[in-house]
Coordinates of C-alpha atoms and ligand atoms in Angstrom, one line a residue:
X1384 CA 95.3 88.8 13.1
X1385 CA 97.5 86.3 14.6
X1386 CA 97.5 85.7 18.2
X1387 CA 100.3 84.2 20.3
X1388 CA 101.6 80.3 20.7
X1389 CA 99.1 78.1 22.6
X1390 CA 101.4 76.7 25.8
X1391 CA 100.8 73.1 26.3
X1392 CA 98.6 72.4 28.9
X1393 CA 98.5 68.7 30.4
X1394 CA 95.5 67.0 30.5
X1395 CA 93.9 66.1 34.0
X1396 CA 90.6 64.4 34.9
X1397 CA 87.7 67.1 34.8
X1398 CA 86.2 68.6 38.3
X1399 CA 82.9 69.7 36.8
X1400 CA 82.0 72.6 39.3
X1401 CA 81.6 75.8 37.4
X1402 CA 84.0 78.7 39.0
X1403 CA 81.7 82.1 40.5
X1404 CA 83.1 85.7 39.9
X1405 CA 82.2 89.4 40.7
X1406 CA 80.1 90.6 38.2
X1407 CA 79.5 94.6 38.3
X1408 CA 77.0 94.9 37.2
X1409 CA 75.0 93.5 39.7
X1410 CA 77.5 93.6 42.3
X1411 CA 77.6 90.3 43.9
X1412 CA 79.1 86.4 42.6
X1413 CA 77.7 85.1 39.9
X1414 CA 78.1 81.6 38.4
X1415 CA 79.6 81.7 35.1
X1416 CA 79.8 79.4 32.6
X1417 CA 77.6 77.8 29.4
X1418 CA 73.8 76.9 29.7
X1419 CA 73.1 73.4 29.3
X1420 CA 72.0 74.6 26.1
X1421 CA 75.0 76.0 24.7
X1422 CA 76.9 73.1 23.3
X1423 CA 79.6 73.5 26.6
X1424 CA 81.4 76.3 25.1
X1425 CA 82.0 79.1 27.5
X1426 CA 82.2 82.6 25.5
X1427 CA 85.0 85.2 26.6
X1428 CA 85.8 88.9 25.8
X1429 CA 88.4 90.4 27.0
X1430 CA 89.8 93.9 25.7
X1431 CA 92.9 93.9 24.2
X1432 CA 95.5 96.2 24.6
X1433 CA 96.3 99.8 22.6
X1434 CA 99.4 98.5 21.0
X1435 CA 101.5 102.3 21.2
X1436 CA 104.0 101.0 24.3
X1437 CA 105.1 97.5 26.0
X1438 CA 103.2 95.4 28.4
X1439 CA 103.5 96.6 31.5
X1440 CA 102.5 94.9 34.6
X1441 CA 99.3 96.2 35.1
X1442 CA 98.5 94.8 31.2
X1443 CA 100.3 91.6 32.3
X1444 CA 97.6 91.6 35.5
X1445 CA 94.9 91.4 33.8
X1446 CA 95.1 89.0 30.8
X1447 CA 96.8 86.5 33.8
X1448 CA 93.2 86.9 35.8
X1449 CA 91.4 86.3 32.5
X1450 CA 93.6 82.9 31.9
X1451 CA 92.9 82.2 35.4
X1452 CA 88.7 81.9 34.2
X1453 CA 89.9 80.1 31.0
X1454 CA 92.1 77.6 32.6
X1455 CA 88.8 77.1 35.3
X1456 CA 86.5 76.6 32.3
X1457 CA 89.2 74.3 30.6
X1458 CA 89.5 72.3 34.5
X1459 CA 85.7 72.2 34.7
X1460 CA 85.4 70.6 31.3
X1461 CA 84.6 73.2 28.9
X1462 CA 85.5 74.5 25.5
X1463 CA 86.4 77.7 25.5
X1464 CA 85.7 80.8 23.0
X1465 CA 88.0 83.2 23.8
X1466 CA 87.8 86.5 21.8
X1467 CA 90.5 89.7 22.5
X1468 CA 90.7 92.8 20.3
X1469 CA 93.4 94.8 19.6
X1470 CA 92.9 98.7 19.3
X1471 CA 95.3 99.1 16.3
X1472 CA 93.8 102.1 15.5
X1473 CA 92.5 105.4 18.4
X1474 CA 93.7 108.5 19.6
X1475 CA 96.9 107.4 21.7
X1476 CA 98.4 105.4 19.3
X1477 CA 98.5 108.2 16.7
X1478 CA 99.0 110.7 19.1
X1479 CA 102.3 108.4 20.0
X1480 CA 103.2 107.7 16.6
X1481 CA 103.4 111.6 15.7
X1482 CA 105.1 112.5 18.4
X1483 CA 107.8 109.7 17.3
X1484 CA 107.6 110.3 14.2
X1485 CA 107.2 106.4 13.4
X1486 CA 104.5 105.3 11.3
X1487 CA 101.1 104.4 13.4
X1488 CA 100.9 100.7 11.3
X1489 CA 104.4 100.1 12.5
X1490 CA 104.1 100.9 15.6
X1491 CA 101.2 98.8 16.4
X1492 CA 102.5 95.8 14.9
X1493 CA 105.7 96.0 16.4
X1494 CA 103.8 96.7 20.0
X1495 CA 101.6 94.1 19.7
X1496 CA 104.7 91.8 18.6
X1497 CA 106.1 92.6 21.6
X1498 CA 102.6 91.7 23.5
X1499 CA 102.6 88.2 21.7
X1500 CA 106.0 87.6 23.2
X1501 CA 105.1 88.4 26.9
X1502 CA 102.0 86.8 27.0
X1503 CA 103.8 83.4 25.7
X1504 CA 106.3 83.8 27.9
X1505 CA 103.6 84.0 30.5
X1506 CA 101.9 81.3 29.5
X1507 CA 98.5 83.2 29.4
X1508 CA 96.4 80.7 27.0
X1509 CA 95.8 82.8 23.3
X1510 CA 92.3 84.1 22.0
X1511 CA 90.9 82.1 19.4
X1512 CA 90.1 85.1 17.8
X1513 CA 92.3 88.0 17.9
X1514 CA 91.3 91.0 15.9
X1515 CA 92.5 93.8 15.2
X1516 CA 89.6 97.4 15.0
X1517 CA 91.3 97.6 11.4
X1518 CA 90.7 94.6 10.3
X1519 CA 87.1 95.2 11.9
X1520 CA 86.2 98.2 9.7
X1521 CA 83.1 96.9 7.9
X1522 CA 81.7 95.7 11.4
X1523 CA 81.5 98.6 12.8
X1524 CA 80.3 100.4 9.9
X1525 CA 77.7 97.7 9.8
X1526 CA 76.5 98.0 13.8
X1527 CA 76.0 101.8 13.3
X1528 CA 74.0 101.3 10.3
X1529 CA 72.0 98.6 12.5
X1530 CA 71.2 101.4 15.4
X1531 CA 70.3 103.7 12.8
X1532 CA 66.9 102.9 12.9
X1533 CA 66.6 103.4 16.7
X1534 CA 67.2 106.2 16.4
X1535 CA 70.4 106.2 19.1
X1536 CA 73.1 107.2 16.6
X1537 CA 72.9 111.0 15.1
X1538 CA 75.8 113.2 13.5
X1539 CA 76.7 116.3 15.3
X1540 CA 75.9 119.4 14.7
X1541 CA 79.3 120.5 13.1
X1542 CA 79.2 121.9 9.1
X1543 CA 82.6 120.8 9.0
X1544 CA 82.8 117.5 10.7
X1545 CA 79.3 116.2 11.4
X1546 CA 81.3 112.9 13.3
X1547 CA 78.9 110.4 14.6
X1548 CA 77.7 109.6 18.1
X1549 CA 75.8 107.2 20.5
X1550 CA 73.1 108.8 22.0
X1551 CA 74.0 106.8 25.5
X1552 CA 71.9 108.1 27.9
X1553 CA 68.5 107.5 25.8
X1554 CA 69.4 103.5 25.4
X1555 CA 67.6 100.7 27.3
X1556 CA 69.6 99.9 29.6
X1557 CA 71.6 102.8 30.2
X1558 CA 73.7 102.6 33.3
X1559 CA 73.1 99.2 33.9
X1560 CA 77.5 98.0 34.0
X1561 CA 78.6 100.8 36.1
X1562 CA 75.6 102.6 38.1
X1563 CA 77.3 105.8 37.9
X1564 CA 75.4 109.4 39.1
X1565 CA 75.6 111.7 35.9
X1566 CA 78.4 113.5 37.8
X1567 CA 80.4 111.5 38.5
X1568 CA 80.0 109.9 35.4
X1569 CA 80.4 113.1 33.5
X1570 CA 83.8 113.5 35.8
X1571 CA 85.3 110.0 34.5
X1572 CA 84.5 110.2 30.8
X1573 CA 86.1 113.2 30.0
X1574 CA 89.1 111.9 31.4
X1575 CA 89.0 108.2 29.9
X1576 CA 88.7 108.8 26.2
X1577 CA 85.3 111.2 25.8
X1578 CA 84.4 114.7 24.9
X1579 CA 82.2 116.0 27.2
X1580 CA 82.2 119.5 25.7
X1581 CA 82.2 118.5 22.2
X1582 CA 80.1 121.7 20.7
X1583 CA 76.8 120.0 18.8
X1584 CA 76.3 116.5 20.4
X1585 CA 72.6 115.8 22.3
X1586 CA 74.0 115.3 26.1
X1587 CA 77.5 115.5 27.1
X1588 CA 78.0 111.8 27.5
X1589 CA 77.0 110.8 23.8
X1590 CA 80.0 109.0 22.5
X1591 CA 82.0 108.8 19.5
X1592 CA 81.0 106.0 16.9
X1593 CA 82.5 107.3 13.6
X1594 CA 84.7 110.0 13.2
X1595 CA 85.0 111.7 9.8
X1596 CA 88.1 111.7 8.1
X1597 CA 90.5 114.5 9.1
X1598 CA 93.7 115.8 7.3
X1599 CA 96.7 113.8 8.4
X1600 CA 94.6 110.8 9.6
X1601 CA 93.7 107.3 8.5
X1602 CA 90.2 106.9 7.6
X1603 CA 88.2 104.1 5.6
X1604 CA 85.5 104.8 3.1
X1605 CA 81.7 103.8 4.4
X1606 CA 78.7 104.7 3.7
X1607 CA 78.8 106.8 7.1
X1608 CA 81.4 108.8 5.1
X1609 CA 85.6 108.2 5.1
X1610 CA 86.4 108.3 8.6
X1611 CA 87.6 105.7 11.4
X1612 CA 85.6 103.6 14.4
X1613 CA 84.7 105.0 17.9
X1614 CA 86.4 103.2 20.9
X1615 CA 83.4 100.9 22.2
X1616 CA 81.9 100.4 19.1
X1617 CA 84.7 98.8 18.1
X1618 CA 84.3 96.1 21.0
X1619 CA 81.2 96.0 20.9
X1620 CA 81.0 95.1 16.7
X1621 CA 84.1 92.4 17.3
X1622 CA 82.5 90.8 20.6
X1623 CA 78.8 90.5 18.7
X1624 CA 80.4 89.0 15.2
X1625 CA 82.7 86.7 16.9
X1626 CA 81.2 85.6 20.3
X1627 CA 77.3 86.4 19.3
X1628 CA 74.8 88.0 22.1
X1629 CA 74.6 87.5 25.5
X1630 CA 77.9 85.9 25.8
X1631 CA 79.6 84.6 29.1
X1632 CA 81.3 87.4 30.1
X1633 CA 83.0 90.4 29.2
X1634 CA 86.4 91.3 31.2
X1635 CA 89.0 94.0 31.6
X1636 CA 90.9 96.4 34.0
X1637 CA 88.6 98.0 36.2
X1638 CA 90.0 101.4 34.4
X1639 CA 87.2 100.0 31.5
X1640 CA 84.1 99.9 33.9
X1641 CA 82.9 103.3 32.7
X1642 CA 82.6 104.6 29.9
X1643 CA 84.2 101.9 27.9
X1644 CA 81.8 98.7 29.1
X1645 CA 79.0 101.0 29.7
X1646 CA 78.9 102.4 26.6
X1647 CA 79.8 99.2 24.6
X1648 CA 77.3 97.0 26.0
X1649 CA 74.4 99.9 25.7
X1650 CA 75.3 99.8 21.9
X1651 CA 74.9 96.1 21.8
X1652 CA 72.0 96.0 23.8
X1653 CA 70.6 99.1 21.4
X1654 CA 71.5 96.6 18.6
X1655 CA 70.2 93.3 19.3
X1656 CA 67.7 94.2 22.2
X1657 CA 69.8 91.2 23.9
X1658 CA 72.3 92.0 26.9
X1659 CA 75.9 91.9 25.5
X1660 CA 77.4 90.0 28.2
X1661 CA 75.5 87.9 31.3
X1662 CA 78.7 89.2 33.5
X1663 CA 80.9 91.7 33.6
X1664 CA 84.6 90.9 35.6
X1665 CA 87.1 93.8 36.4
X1666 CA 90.2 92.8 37.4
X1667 CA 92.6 95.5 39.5
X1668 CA 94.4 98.6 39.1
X1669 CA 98.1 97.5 39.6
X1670 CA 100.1 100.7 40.6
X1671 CA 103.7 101.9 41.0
X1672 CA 105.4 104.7 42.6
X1673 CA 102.0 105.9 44.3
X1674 CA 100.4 106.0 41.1
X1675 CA 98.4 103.6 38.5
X1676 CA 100.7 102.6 36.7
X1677 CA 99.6 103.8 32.7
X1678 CA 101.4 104.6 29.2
X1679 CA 100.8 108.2 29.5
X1680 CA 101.9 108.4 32.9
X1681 CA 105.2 106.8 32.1
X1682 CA 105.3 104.8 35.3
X1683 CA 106.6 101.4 33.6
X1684 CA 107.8 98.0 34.7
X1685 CA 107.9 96.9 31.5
X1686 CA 107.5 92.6 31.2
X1687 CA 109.7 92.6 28.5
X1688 CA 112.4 94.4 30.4
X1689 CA 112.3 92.2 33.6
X1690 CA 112.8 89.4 31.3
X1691 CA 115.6 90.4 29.5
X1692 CA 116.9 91.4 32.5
X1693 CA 117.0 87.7 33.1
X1694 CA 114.1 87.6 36.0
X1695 CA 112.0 83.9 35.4
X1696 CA 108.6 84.7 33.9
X1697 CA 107.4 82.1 36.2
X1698 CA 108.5 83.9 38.8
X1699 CA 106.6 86.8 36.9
X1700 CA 103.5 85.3 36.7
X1701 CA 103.7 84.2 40.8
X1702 CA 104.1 87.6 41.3
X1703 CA 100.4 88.4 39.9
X1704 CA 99.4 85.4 41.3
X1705 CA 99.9 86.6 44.9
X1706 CA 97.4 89.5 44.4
X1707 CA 93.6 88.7 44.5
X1708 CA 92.8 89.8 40.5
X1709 CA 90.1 92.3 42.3
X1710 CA 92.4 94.1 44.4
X1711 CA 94.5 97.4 43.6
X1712 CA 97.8 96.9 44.3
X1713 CA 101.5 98.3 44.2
X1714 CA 104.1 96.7 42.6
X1715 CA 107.5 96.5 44.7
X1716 CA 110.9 94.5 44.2
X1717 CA 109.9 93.2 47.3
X1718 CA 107.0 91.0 45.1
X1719 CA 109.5 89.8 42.9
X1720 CA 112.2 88.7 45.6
X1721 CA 109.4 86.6 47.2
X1722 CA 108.0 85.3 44.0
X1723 CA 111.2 84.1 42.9
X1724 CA 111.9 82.4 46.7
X1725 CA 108.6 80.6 46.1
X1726 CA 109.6 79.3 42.6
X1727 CA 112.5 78.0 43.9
X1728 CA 110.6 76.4 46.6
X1729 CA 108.3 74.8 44.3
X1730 CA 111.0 73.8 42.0
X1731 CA 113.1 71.8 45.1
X1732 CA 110.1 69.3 46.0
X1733 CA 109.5 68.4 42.2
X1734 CA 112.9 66.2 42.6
X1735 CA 111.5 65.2 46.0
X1736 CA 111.2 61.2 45.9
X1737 CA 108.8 61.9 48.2
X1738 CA 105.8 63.8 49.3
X1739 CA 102.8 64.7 51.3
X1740 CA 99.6 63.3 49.9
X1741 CA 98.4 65.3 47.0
X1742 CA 94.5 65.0 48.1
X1743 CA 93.3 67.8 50.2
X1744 CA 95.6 70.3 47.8
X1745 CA 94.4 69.5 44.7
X1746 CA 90.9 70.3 46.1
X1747 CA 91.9 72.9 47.7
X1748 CA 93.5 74.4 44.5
X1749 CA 90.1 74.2 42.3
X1750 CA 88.1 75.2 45.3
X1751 CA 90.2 78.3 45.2
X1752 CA 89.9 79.2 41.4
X1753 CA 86.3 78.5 41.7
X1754 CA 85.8 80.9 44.6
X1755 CA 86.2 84.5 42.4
X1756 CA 89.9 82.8 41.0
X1757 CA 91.0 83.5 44.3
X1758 CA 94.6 82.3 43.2
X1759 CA 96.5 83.8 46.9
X1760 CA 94.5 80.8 48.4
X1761 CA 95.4 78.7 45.5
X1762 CA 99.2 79.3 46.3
X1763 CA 99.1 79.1 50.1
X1764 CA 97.7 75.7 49.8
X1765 CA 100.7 74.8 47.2
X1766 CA 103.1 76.5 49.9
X1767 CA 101.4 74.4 52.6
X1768 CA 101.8 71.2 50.6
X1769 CA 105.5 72.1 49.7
X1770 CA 106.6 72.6 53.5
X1771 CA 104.6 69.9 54.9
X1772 CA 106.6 67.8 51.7
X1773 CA 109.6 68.7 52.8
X1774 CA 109.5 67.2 56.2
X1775 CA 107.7 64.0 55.3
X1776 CA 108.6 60.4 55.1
X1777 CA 106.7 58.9 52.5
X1778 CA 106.6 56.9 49.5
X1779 CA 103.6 59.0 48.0
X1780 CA 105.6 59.9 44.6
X1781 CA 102.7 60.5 42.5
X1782 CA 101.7 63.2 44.9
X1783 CA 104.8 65.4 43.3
X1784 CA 103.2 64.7 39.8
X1785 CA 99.5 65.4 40.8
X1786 CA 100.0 68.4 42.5
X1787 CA 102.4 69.9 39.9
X1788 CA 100.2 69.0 36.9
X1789 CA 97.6 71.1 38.7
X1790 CA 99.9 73.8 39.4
X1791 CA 101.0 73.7 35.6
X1792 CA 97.2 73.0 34.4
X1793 CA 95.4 75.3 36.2
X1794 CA 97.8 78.1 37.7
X1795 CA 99.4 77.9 34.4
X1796 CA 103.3 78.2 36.2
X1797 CA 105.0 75.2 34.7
X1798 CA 107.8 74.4 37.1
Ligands
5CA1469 N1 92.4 98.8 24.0 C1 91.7 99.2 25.1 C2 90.7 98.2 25.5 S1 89.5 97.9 24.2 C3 92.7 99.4 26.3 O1 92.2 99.8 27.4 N2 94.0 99.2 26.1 S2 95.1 99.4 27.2 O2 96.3 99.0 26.5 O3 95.1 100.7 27.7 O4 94.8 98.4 28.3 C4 94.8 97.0 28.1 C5 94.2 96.2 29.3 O5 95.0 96.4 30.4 C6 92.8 96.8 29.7 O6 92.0 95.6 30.0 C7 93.1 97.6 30.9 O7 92.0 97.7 31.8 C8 94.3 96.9 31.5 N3 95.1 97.8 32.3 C9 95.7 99.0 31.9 N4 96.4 99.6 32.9 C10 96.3 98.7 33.9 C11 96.9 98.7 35.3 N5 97.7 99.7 35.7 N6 96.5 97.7 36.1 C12 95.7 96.7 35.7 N7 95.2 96.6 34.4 C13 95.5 97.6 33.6
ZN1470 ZN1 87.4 97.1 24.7

C-alpha cells in the first residue's frame, strides 16, 4: 500500500561510524549495520501499527526511535531498506469495527490515513515498503505451506474449526528473542493476543497461523482452507519476502518482545533454518495516567489531537526526543511545556548572525545517535551550543547552518 511523504532531508558529508543498539536477544550493544558484503544497504523491520484507533504517543514513540536508526544509517552513509506492515486485518480491529458498527476495510484505511498524516507531520522517514497483512495473503499462505514439512505447523484438534497453529516450543531456536520461563511466558501470551486454553492445540503456547473462516468474518480462499493469517506469521511472511533472511534488525515497542517477536522469528528460523533478524531493538512503554498508555485501555493523547489543537509537531517530536527510546516513561503537559521552550530556543539562535563554533556539537551529536540513539545527549549538546551561542561574540555564521542541518538531518526536527 502507500506509505507517507518522504520529508526532505539535507544532505551533509558522511561520518562513517556505524551506530550500536540493545539487542534482546542477547542482551548487550550490538553494532548494526550491512556486512561489507551486502551492497551498503541496511535492512529494517519495524511493525506497523493495528489501524482500529489514532496514533497515540506511545505509537508516535516508537516509529520516532526507529527514524532515529534510519537517519544514523542515512548519516553513516547507507542505503536504507526500510520495511513496516500494517495489521489491516486481526482481532481488535474487527472486534472495533462491530462494536461501531463501521465497516473493518473502512476503518483501517481511514486509521492508517490518519497514521500517514502524523508520521509526516513528524517527519519520521517512510518505509519503502509498506504492506498491508491483506495485501499479504498468498505469503502467508505460502510460509505455512513451507513449515509444513517440518513438521511445526498441525491443525487443531477441533471437528468444527481445525484452525492452524505453530508448534513454538518444538522450533530451533525457541526462546532465543525473549528468554522467558514457561510461566511467565504462559502469563504474557494469554494476555497479548494468544489462547493458552485453546481445547486441541499440542502445548499451550502453539500459536495461531491460519484461522478457518468463521460466520461473520473475512476470510480468503487457500489451500490451508478459507480462513485469515495469524498475527506473527504475518510479519514474519512480509519481513522474509521483502527484506530476505537474516536482515539487520527487527524493531518495535517492547509490548512485542514476547510472543509477537518470539514467535515470528521462530517461524522464520523454522522456515529458512536462517535467523530472521541479527538484532532485535525494543523501544519503551510510554504511559499516562499511571498506566500504559493502549487502545483498549482508552488512555489517549492522541498526535492528531495535539496538532489540531495547534501544539508544533516539532515540539512533538522534542518531546520523544527527551526520553531515551529504551526507557518507560509517563507523558505529562509538563513534557510538552518544556519541549516547546526548547523549540523556541532553538528557533532564536537560527537568526543569530552569530554563533559558537559548530565543531565539538556536531560530533557530539553523532556520537550520541551512535551510542544506543541516545537522542537526550544529542539534545543537551544542542542546548549547550544554543546557550553558549547566545552569549558569544563571533563571526562564526556557518556554525548556525552546520549545527542546524544536523539537527534537521539527523534529529529529523527542522527548525
Ligand atoms: N500491528 C501490531 C504489530 S505487527 C501492533 O502491535 N500494532 S499496535 O498498533 O498495537 O502498535 C504499533 C506499535 O506501537 C508497536 O511497535 C507497539 O510496540 C508500539 N506501541 C504500542 N503502544 C505503545 C506504548 N504505549 N508505548 C510505546 N510503544 C507502543
Ligand atoms: Zn509485527
Amino acid at each position: 500500500m502507500k506509505a507517507w511523504q518522504r520529508p526532505d532531508i539535507p544532505a551533509i558529508t558522511p561520518d562513517l561510524r556505524l551506530p550500536r543498539v540493545h539487542d534482546t536477544a542477547t542482551g548487550g550493544l550490538v553494532e548494526v549495520g550491512p556486512d561489507a558484503d551486502a551492497a551498503q544497504q541496511a535492512r529494517l523491520y519495524v511493525c506497523g501499527i493495528t489501524p482500529y484507533d489514532a496514533t497515540h504517543l506511545g505509537h508516535a514513540n516508537t516509529y520516532v526511535a526507529f527514524d532515529l536508526l534510519h537517519r544514523t544509517w542515512l548519516d553513516a552513509g547507507l542505503d536504507v531498506h526500510y520495511t513496516q506492515n500494517v495489521t489491516d486485518v486481526d482481532d481488535p480491529l474487527l472486534e472495533r469495527a462491530e462494536a461501531t458498527g463501521v465497516d473493518w476495510v473502512d476503518l483501517a484505511e481511514e486509521q492508517t490515513q490518519l497514521f500517514r498524516t502524523d508520521m509526516e507531520a513528524l517527519r519520521v522517514i517512510p518505509p519503502a515498503d509498506y504492506v498491508g497483512a491483506v495485501e499479504s495473503i498468498d505469503l502467508v499462505t505460502d510460509l505455512i505451506q513451507r513449515l509444513i514439512p517440518t513438521g511445526l505447523v498441525y491443525q487443531v484438534e477441533d471437528p468444527e474449526f481445525p484452525d492452524w497453529y505453530f508448534a513454538t516450543g518444538q522450533a530451533p531456536g525457541a526462546g532465543e528473542v525473549a528468554h522467558l520461563d514457561r510461566e511467565a511466558a504462559l502469563a504474557i501470551f494469554g494476555e497479548r493476543g494468544g489462547d493458552p486454553d485453546r481445547p486441541g492445540k499440542r502445548d499451550a503456547l502453539d500459536c495461531l497461523v491460519w484461522r478457518l473462516a468463521r460466520e461473520g468474518e473475512p476470510s480468503w480462499e487457500s489451500p490451508l482452507g478459507a480462513g485469515r493469517p495469524g498475527w506473527h506469521i504475518e510479519c514474519a511472511a512480509i519481513a522474509l519476502e521483502h527484506l530476505g533472511e537474516a536482515f539487520d534488525v527487527q524493531g518495535g515497542g517492547s509490548d512485542l518482545v514476547f510472543p509477537h517477536h518470539e514467535m515470528s522469528a521462530s517461524e522464520a528460523r523454522a522456515a529458512t533454518g536462517q535467523p530472521f533478524a541479527r538484532a532485535f531493538v525494543h523501544g519503551g512503554m510510554v504511559g499516562y495516567e499511571g498506566e500504559k498508555m493502549s487502545k483498549s485501555k482508552g488512555n489517549l493523547v492522541l498526535v492528531s489531537k495535539l496538532r489540531a489543537a495547534g501544539v508544533d509537531p516539532m515540539a512533538i517530536r522534542l518531546v520523544l526526543l527527551d526520553h531515551h527510546y529504551r526507557s518507560d516513561w509517563e507523558y505529562t503537559d509538563a513534557d510538552l511545556a518544556r519541549a516547546t521552550e526548547r523549540l523556541a530556543a532553538w528557533r532564536a539562535i537560527a537568526n543569530n548572525p552569530t554563533a559558537f563554533p559548530a565543531g565539538e556539537t556536531v560530533a557530539a551529536i553523532r556520537d550520541a545517535l551512535r551510542d544506543d540513539l541516545d537522542a537526550p545527549a544529542a539534545l543537551a549538546a544542542v542546548d549547550a551550543w544554543v546557550a553558549a551561542s547566545a552569549a558569544v561574540d563571533s563571526d562564526e555564521t556557518e556554525s548556525v547552518n552546520e549545527v542546524l542541518t544536523l539537527v534537521d538531518s539527523l534529529l529529523g526536527v527542522r527548525i
